[in-house]
PDB file with one MODEL, atoms N, CA, C and O in Angstrom:
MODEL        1
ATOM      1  N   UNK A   1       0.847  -1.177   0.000  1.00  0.00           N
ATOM      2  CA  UNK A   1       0.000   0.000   0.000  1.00  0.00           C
ATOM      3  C   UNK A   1       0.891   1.239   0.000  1.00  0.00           C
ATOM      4  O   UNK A   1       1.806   1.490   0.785  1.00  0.00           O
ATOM      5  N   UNK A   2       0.442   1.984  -1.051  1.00  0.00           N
ATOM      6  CA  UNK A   2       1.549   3.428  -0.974  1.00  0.00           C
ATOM      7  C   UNK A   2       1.847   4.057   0.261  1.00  0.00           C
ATOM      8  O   UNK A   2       3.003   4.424   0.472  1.00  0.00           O
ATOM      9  N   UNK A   3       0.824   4.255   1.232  1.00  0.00           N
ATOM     10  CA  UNK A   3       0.448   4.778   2.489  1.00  0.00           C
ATOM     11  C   UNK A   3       1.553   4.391   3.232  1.00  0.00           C
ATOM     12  O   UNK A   3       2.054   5.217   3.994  1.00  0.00           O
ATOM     13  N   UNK A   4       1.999   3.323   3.145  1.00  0.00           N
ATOM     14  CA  UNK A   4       3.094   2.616   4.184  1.00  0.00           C
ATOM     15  C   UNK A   4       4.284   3.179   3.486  1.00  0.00           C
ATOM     16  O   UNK A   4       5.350   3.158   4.103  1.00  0.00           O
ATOM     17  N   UNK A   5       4.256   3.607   2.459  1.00  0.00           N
ATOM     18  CA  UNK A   5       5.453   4.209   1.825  1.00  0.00           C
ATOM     19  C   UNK A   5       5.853   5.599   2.182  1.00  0.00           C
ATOM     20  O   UNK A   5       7.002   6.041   2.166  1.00  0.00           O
ATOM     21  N   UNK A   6       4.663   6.291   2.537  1.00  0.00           N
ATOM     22  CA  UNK A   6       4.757   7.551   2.660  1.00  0.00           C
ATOM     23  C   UNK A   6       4.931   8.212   4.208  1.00  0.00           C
ATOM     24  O   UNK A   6       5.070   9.408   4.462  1.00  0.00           O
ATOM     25  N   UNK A   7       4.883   7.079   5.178  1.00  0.00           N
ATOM     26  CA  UNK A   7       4.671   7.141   6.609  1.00  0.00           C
ATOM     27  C   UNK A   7       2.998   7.395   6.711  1.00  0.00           C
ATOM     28  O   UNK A   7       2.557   8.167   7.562  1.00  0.00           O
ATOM     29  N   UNK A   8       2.341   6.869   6.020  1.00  0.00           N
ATOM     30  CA  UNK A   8       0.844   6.359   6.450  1.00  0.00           C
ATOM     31  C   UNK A   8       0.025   7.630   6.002  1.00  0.00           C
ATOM     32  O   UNK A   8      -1.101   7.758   6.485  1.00  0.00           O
ATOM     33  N   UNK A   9       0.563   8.725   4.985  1.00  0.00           N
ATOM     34  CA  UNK A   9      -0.083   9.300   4.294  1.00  0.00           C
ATOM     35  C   UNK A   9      -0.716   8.619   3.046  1.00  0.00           C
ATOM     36  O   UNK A   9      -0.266   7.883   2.168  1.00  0.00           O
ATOM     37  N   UNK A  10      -2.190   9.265   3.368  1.00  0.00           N
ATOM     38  CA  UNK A  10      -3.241   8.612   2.426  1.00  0.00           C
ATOM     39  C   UNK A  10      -4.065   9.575   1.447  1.00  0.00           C
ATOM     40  O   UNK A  10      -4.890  10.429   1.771  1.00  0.00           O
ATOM     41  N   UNK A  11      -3.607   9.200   0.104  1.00  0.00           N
ATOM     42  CA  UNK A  11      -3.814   9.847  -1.068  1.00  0.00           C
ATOM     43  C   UNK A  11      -5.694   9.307  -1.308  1.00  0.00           C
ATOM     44  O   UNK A  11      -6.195   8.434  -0.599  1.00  0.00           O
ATOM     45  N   UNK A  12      -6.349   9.924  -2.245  1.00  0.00           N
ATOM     46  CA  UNK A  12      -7.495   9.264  -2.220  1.00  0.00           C
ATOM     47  C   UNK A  12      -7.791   8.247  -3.068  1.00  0.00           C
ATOM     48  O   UNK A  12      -8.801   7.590  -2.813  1.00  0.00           O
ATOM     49  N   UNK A  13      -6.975   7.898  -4.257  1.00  0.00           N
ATOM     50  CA  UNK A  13      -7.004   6.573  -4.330  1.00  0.00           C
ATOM     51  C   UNK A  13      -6.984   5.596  -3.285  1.00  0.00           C
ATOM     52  O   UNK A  13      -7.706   4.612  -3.447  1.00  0.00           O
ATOM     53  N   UNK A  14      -6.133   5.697  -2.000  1.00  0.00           N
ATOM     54  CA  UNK A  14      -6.232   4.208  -1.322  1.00  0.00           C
ATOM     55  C   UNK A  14      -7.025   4.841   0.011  1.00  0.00           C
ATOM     56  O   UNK A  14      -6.664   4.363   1.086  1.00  0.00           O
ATOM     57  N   UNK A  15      -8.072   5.870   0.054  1.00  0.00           N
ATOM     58  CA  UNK A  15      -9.121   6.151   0.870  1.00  0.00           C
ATOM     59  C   UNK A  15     -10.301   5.628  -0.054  1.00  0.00           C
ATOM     60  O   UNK A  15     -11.361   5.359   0.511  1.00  0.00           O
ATOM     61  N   UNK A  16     -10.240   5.520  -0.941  1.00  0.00           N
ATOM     62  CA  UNK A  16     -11.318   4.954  -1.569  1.00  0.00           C
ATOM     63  C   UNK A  16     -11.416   3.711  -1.728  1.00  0.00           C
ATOM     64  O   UNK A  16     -12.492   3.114  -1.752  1.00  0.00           O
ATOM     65  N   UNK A  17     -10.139   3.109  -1.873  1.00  0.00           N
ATOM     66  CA  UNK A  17      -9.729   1.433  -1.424  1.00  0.00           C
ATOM     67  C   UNK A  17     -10.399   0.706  -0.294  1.00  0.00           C
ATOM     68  O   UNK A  17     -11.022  -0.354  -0.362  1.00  0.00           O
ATOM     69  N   UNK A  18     -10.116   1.611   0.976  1.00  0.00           N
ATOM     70  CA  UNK A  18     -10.150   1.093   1.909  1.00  0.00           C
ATOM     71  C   UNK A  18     -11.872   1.049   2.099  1.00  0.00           C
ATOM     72  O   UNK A  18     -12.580   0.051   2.231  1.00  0.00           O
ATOM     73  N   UNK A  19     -12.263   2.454   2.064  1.00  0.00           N
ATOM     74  CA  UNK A  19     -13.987   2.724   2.303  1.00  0.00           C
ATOM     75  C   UNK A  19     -14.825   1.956   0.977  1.00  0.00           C
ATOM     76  O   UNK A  19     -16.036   1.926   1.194  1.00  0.00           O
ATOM     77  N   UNK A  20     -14.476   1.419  -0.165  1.00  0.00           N
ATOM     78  CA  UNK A  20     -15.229   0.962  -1.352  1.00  0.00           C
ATOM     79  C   UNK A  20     -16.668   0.367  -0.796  1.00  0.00           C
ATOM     80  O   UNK A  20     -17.756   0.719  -1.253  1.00  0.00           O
ATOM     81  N   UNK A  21     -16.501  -0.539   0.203  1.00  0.00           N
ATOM     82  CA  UNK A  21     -17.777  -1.322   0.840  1.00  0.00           C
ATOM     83  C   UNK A  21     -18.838  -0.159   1.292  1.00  0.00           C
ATOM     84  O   UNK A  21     -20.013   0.143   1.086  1.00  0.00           O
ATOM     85  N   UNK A  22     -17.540   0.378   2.143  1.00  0.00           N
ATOM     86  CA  UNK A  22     -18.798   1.629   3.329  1.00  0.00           C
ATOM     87  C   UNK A  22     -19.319   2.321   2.648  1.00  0.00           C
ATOM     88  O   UNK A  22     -20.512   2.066   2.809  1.00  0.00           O
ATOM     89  N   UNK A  23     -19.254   2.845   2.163  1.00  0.00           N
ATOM     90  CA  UNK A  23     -19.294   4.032   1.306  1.00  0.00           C
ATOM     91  C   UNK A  23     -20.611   3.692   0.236  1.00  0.00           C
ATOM     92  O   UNK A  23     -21.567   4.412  -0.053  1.00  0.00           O
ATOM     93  N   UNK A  24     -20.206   2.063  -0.309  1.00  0.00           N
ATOM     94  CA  UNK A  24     -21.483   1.853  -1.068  1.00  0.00           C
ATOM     95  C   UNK A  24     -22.569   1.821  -0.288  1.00  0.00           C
ATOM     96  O   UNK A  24     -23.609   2.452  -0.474  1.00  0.00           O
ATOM     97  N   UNK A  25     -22.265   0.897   0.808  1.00  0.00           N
ATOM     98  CA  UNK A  25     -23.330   0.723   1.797  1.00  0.00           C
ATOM     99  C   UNK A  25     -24.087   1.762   2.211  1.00  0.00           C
ATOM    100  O   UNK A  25     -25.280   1.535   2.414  1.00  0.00           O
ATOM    101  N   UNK A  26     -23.584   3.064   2.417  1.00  0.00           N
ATOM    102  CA  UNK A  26     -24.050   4.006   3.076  1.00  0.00           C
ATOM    103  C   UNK A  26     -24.671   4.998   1.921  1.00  0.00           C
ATOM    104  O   UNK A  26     -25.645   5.705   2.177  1.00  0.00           O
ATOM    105  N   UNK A  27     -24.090   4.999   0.742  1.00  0.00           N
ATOM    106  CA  UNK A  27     -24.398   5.815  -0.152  1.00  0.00           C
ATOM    107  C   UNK A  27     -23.972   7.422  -0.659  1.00  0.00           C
ATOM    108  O   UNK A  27     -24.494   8.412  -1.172  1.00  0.00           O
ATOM    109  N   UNK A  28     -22.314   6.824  -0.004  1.00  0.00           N
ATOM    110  CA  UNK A  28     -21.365   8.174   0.216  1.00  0.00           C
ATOM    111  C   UNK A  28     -20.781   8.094  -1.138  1.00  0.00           C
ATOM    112  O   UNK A  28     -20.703   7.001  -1.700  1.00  0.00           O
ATOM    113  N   UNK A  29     -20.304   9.344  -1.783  1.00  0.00           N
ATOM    114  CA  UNK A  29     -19.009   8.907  -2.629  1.00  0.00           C
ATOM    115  C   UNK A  29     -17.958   9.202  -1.440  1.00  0.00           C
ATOM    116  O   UNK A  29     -18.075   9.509  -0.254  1.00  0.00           O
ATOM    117  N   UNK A  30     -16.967   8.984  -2.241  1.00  0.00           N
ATOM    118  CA  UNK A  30     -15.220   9.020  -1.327  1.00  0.00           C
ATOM    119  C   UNK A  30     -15.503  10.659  -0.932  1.00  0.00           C
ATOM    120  O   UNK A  30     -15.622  10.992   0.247  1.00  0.00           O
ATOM    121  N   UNK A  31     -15.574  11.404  -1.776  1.00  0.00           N
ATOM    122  CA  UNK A  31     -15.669  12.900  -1.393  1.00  0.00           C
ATOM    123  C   UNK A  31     -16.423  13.397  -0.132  1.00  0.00           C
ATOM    124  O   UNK A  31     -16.132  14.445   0.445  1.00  0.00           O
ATOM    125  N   UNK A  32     -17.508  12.478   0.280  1.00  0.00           N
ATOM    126  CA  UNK A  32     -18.700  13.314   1.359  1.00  0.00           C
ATOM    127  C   UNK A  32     -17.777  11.891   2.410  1.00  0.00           C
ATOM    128  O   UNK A  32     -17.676  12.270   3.577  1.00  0.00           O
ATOM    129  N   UNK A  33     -17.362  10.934   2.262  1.00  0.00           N
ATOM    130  CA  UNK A  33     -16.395  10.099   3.020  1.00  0.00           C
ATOM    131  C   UNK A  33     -15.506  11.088   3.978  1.00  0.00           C
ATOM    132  O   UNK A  33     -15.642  11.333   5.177  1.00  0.00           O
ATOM    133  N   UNK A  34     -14.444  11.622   2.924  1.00  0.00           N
ATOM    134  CA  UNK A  34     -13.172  12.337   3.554  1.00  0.00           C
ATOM    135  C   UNK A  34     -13.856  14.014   4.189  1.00  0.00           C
ATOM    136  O   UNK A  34     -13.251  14.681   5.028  1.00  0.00           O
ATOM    137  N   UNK A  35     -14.626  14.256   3.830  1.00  0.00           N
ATOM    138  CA  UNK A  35     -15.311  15.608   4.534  1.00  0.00           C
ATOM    139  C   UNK A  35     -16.138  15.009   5.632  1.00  0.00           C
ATOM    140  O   UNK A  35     -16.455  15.870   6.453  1.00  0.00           O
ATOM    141  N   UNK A  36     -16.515  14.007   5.866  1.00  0.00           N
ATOM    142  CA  UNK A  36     -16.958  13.353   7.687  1.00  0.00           C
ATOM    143  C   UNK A  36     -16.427  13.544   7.904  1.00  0.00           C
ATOM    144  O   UNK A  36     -16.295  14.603   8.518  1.00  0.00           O
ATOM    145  N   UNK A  37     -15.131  12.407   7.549  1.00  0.00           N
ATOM    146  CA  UNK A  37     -13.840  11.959   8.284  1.00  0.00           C
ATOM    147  C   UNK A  37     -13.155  13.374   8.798  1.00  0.00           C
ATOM    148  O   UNK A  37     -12.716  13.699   9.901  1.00  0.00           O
ATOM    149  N   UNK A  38     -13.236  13.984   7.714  1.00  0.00           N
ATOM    150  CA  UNK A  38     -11.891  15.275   8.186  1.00  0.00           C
ATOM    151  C   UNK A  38     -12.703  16.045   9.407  1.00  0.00           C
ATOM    152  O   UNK A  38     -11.950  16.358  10.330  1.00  0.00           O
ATOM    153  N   UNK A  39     -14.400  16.493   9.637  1.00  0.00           N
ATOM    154  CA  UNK A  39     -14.654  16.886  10.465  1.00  0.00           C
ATOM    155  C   UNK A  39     -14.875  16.360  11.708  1.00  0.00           C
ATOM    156  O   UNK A  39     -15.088  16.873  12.807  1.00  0.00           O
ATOM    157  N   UNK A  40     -14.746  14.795  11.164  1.00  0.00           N
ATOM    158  CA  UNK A  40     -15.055  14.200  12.646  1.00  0.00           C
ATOM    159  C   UNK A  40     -13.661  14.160  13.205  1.00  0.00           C
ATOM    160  O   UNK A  40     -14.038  13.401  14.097  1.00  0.00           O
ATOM    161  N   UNK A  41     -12.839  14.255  13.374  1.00  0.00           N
ATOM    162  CA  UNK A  41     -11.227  14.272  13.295  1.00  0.00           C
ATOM    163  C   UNK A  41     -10.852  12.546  13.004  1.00  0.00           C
ATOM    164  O   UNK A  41      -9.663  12.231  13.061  1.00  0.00           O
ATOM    165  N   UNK A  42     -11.580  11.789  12.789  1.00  0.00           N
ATOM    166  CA  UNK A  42     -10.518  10.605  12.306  1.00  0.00           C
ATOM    167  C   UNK A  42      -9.509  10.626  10.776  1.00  0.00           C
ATOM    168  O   UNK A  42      -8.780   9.691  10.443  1.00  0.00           O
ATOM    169  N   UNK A  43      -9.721  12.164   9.842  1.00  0.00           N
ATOM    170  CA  UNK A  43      -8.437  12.185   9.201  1.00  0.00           C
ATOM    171  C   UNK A  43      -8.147  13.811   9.181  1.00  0.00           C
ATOM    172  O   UNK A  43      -8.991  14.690   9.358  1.00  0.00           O
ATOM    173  N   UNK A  44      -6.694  13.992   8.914  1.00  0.00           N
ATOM    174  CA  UNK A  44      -6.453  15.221   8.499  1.00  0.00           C
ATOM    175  C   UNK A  44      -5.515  15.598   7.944  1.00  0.00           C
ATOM    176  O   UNK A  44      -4.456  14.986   8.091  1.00  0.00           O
ATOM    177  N   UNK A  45      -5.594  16.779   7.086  1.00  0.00           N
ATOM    178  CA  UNK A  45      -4.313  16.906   5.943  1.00  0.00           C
ATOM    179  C   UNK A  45      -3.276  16.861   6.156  1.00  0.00           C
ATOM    180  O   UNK A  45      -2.941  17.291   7.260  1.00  0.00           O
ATOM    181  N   UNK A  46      -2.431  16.438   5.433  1.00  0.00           N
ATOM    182  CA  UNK A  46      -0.992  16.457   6.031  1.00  0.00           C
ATOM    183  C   UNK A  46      -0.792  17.532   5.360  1.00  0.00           C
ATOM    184  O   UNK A  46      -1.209  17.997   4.299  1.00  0.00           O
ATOM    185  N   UNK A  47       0.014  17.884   6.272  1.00  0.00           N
ATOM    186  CA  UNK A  47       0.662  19.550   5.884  1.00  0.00           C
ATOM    187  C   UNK A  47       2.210  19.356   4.939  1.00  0.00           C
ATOM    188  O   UNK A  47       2.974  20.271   4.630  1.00  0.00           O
ATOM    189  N   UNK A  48       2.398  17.568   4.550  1.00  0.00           N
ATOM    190  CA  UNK A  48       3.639  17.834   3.499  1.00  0.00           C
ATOM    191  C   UNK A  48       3.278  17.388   2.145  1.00  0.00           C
ATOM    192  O   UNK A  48       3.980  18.007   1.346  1.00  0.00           O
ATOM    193  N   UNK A  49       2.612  16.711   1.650  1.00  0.00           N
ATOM    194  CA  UNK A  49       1.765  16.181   0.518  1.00  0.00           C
ATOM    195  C   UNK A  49       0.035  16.759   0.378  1.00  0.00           C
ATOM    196  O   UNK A  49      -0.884  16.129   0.901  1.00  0.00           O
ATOM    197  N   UNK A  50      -0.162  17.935  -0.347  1.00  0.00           N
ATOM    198  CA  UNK A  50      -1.337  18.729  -0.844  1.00  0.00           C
ATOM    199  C   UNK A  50      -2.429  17.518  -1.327  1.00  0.00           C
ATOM    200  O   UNK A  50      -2.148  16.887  -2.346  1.00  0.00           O
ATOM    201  N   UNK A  51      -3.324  17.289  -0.795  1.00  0.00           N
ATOM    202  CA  UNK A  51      -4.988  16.705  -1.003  1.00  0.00           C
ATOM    203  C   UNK A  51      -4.541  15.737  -0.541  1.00  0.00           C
ATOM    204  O   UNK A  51      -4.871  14.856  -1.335  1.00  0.00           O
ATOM    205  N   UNK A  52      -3.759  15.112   0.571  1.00  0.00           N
ATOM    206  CA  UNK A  52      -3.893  13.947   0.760  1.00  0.00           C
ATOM    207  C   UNK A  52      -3.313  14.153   3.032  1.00  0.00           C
ATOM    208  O   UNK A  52      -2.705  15.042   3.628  1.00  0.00           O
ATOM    209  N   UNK A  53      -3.986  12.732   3.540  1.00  0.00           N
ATOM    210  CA  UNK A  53      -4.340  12.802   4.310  1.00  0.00           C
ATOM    211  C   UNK A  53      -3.645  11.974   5.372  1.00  0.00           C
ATOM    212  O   UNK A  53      -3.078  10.967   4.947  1.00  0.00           O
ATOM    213  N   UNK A  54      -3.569  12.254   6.933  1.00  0.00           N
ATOM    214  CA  UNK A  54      -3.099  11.043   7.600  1.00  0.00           C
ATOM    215  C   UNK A  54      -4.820  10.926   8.980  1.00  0.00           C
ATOM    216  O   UNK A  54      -5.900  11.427   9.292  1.00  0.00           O
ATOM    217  N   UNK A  55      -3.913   9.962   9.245  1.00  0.00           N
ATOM    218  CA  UNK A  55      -4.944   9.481  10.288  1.00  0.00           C
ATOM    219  C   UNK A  55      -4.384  10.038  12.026  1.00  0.00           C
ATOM    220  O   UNK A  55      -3.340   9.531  12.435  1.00  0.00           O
ATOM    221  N   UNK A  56      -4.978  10.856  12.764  1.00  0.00           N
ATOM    222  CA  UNK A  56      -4.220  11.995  13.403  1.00  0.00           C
ATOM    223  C   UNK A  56      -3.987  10.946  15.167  1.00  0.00           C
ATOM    224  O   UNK A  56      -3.428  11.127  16.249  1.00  0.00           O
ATOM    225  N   UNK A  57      -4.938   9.719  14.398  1.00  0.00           N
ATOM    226  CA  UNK A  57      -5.031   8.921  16.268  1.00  0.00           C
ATOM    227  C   UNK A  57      -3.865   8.255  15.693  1.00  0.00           C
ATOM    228  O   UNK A  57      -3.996   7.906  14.520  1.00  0.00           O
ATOM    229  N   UNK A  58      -2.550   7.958  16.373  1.00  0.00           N
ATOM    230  CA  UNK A  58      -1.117   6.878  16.417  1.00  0.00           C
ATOM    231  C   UNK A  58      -1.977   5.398  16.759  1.00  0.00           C
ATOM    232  O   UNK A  58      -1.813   4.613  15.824  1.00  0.00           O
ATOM    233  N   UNK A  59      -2.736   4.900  17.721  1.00  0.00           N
ATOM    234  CA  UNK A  59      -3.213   4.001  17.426  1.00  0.00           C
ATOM    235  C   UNK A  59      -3.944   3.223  16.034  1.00  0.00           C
ATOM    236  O   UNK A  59      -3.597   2.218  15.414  1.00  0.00           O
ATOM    237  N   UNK A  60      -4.770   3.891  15.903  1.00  0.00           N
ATOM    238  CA  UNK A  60      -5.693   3.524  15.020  1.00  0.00           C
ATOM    239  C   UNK A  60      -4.943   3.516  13.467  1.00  0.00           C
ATOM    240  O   UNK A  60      -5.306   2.862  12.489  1.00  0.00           O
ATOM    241  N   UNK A  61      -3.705   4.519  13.576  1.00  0.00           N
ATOM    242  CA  UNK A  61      -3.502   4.391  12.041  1.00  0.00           C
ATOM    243  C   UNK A  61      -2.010   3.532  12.011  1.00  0.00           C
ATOM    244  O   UNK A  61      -1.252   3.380  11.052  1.00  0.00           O
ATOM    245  N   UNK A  62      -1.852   2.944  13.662  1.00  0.00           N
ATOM    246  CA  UNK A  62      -1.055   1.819  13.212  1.00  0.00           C
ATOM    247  C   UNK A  62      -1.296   0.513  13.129  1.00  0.00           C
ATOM    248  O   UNK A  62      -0.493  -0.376  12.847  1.00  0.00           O
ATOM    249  N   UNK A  63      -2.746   0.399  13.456  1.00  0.00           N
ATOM    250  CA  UNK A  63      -3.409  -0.598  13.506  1.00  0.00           C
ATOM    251  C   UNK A  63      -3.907  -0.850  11.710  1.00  0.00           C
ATOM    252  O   UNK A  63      -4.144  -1.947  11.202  1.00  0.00           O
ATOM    253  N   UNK A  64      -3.962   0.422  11.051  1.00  0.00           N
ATOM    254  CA  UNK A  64      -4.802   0.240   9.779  1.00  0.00           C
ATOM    255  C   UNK A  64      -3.158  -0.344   9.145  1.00  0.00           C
ATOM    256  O   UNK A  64      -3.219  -1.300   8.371  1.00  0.00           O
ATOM    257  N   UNK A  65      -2.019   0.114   9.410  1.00  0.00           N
ATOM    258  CA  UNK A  65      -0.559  -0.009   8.630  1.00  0.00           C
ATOM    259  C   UNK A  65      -0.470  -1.593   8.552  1.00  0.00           C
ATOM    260  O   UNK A  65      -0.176  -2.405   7.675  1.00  0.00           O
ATOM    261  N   UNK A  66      -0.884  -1.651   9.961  1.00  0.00           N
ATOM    262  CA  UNK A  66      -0.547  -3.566  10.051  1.00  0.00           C
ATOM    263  C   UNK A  66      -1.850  -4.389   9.370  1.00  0.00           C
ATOM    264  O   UNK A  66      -1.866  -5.531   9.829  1.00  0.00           O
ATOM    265  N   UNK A  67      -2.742  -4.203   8.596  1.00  0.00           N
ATOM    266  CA  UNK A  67      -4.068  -4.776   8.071  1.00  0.00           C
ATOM    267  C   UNK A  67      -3.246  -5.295   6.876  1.00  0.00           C
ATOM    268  O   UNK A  67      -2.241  -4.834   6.335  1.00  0.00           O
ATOM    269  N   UNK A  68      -3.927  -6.315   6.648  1.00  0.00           N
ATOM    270  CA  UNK A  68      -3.212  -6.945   4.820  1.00  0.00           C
ATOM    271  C   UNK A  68      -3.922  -5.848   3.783  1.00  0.00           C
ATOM    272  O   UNK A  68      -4.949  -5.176   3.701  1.00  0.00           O
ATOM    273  N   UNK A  69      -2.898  -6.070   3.169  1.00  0.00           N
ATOM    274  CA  UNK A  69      -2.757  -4.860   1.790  1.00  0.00           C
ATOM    275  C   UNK A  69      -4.138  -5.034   1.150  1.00  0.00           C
ATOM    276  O   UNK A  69      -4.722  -4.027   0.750  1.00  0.00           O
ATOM    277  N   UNK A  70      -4.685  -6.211   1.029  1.00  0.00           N
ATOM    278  CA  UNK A  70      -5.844  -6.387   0.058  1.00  0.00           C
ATOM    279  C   UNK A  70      -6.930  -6.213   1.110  1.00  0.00           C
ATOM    280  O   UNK A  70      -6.744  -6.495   2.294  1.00  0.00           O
ATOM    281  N   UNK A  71      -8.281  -5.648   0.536  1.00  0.00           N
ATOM    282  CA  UNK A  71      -9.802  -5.381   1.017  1.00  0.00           C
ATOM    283  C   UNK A  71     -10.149  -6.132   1.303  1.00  0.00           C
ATOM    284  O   UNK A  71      -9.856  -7.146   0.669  1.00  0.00           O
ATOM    285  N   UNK A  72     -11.050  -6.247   2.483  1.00  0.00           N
ATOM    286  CA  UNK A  72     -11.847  -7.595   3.104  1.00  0.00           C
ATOM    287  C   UNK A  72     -12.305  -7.971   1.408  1.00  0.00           C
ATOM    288  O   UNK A  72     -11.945  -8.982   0.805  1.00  0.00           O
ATOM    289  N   UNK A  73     -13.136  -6.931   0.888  1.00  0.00           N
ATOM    290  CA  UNK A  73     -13.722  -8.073  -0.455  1.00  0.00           C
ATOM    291  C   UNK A  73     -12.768  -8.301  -1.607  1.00  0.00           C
ATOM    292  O   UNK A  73     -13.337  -8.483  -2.684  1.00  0.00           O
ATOM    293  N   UNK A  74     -11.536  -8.330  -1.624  1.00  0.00           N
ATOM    294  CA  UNK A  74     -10.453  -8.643  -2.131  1.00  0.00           C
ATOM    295  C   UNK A  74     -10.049 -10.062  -1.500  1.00  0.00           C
ATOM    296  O   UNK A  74      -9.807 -11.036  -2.213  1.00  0.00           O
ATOM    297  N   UNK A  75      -9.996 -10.095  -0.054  1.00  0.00           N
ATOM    298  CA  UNK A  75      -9.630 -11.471   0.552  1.00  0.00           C
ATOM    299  C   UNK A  75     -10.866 -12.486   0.254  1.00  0.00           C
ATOM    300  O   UNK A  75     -10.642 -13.696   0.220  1.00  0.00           O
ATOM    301  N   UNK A  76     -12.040 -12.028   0.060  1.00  0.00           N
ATOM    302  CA  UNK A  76     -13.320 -13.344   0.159  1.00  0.00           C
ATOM    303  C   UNK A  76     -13.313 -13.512  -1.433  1.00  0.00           C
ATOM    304  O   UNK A  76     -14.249 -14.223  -1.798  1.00  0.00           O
ATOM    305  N   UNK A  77     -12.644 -13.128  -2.299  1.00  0.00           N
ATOM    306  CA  UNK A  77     -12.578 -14.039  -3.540  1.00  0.00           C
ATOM    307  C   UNK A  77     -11.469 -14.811  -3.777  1.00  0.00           C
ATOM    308  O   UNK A  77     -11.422 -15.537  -4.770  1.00  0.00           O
TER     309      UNK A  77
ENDMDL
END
């Protein structure tokens, strides 16, 4: 995942990776996704890479670093 490349900055290609399920489920695109997220504080811009994002809790976004690279619906096929 690029994210792990970048120190866990997340471009919106792989925010849209990750949310593909939720997002359908709920009836978000990625765009009304990352404007929750950014107001709820579970993401926020990184101030060194322009439109793209980190995850501001150290837990939670080292917990997402250690997840396998592929999508739950990537693993069930």
């Amino acid at each position: 995942m690029a994210a792990r490349e970048r120190g866990g900055v997340l471009g919106r290609p792989e925010i849209s990776k990750l949310t593909r399920e939720t997002c359908d489920e709920k009836g978000l695109s990625v765009d009304e996704f990352i404007i929750n997220a950014l107001y709820a504080g579970f993401l926020m811009e990184s101030k060194d890479i322009v439109k793209h994002y980190v995850i501001p809790i150290p837990s939670f976004g080292e917990y997402l670093k250690k997840l396998p690279i592929e999508t739950p619906s990537e693993m069930n096929n």
